[in-house]
Short mmCIF file of C-alpha atoms in Angstrom, two decimals:
data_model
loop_
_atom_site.label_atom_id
_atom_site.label_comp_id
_atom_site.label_asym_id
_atom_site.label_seq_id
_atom_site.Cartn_x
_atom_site.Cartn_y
_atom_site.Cartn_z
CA UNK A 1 10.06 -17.02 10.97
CA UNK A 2 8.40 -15.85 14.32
CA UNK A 3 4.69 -15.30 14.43
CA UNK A 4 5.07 -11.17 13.75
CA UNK A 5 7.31 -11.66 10.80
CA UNK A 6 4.73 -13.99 9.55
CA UNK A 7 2.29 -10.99 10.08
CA UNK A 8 4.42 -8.52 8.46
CA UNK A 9 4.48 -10.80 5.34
CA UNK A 10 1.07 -11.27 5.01
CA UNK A 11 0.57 -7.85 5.10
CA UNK A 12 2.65 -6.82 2.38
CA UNK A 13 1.28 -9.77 0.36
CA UNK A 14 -1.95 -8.72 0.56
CA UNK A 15 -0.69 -5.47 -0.11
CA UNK A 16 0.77 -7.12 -3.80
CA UNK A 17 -1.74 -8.99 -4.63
CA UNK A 18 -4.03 -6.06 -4.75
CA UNK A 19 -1.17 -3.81 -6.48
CA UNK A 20 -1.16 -6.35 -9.37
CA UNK A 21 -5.43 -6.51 -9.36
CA UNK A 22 -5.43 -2.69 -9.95
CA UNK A 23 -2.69 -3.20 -12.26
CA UNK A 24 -4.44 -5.62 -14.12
CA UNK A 25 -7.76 -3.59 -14.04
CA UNK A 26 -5.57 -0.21 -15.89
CA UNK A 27 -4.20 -2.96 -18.55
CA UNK A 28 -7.93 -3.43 -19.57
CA UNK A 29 -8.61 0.46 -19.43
CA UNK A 30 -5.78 0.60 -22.13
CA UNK A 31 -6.30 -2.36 -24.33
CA UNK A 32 -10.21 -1.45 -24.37
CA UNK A 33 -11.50 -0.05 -27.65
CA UNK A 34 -13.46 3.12 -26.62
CA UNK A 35 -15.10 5.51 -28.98
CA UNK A 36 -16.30 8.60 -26.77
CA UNK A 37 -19.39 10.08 -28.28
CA UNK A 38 -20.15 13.25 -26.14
CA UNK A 39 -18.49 14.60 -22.59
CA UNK A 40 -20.22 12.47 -20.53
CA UNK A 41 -18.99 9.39 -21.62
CA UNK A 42 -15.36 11.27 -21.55
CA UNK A 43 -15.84 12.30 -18.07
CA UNK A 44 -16.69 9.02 -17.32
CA UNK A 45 -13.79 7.21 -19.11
CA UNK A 46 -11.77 9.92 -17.26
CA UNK A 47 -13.15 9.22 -13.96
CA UNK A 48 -12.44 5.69 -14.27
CA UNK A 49 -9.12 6.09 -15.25
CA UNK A 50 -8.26 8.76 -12.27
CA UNK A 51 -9.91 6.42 -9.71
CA UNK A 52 -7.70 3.19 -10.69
CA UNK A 53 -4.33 4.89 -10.63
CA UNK A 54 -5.26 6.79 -7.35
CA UNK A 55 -6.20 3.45 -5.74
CA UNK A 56 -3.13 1.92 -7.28
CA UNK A 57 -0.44 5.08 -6.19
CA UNK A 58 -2.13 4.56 -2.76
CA UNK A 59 -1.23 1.10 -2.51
CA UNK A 60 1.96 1.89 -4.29
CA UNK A 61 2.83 4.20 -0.79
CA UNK A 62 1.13 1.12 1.62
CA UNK A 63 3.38 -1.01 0.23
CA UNK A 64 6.35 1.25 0.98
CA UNK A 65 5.33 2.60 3.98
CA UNK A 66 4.45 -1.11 4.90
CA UNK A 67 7.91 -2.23 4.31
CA UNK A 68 9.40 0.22 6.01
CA UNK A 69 8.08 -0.42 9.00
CA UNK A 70 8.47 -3.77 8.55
CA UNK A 71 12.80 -3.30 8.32
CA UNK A 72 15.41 -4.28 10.50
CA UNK A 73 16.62 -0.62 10.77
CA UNK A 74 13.78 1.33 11.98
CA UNK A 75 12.99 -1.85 14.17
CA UNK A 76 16.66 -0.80 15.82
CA UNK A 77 15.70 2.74 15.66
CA UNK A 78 12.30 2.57 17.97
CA UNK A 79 14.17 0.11 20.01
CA UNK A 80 17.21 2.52 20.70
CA UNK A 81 14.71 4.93 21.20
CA UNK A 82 12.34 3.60 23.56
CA UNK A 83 15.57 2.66 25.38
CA UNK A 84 16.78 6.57 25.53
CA UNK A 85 13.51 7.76 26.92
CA UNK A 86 13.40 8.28 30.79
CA UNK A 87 11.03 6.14 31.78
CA UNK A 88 9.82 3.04 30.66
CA UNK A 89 7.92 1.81 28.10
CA UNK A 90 5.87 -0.96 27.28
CA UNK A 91 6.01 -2.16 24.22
CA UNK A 92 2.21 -2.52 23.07
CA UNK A 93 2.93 -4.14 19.52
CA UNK A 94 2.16 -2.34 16.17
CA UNK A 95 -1.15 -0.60 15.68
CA UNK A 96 -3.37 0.04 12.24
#
């Protein structure tokens, strides 16, 4: 594995690892015994709940997103295209 793959990886494991922290965190929001009392303590049951699946759809898409620009095929589509183009390009590496 060249030194880019070995990027790539990383990336998407780090990506995981924080996928299954979130996950873990919305397993606790559901096993937890909560009794709300009055709206505030709904609204803020509710607000935790919306802000852990947000952050865990987001890294849901990353990931995705992460892999996909991480495959073979749209690796062979840049390269086909950057070979197309009229002039020439230099390849300057991926960019976050």
């Amino acid at each position: 594995m060249d030194k880019k793959e070995s990027g790539d990886t990383a990336r998407i494991e780090i990506i995981e690892g924080q996928i299954h922290e979130v996950v873990e965190e919305i397993q606790q929001l559901i096993a937890e015994k909560v009794t709300v009392k009055d709206t505030n303590e709904l609204e803020a049951l509710e607000k935790r709940v919306v802000q852990a699946t947000d952050r865990l759809a987001s890294l849901i898409v990353g990931q995705k997103v992460q892999q996909s620009l991480d495959s073979d095929e749209l690796k062979q589509d840049a390269s086909e295209l950057a070979k197309a183009y009229p002039k020439k390009l230099k390849n300057q590496g991926q960019r976050f």
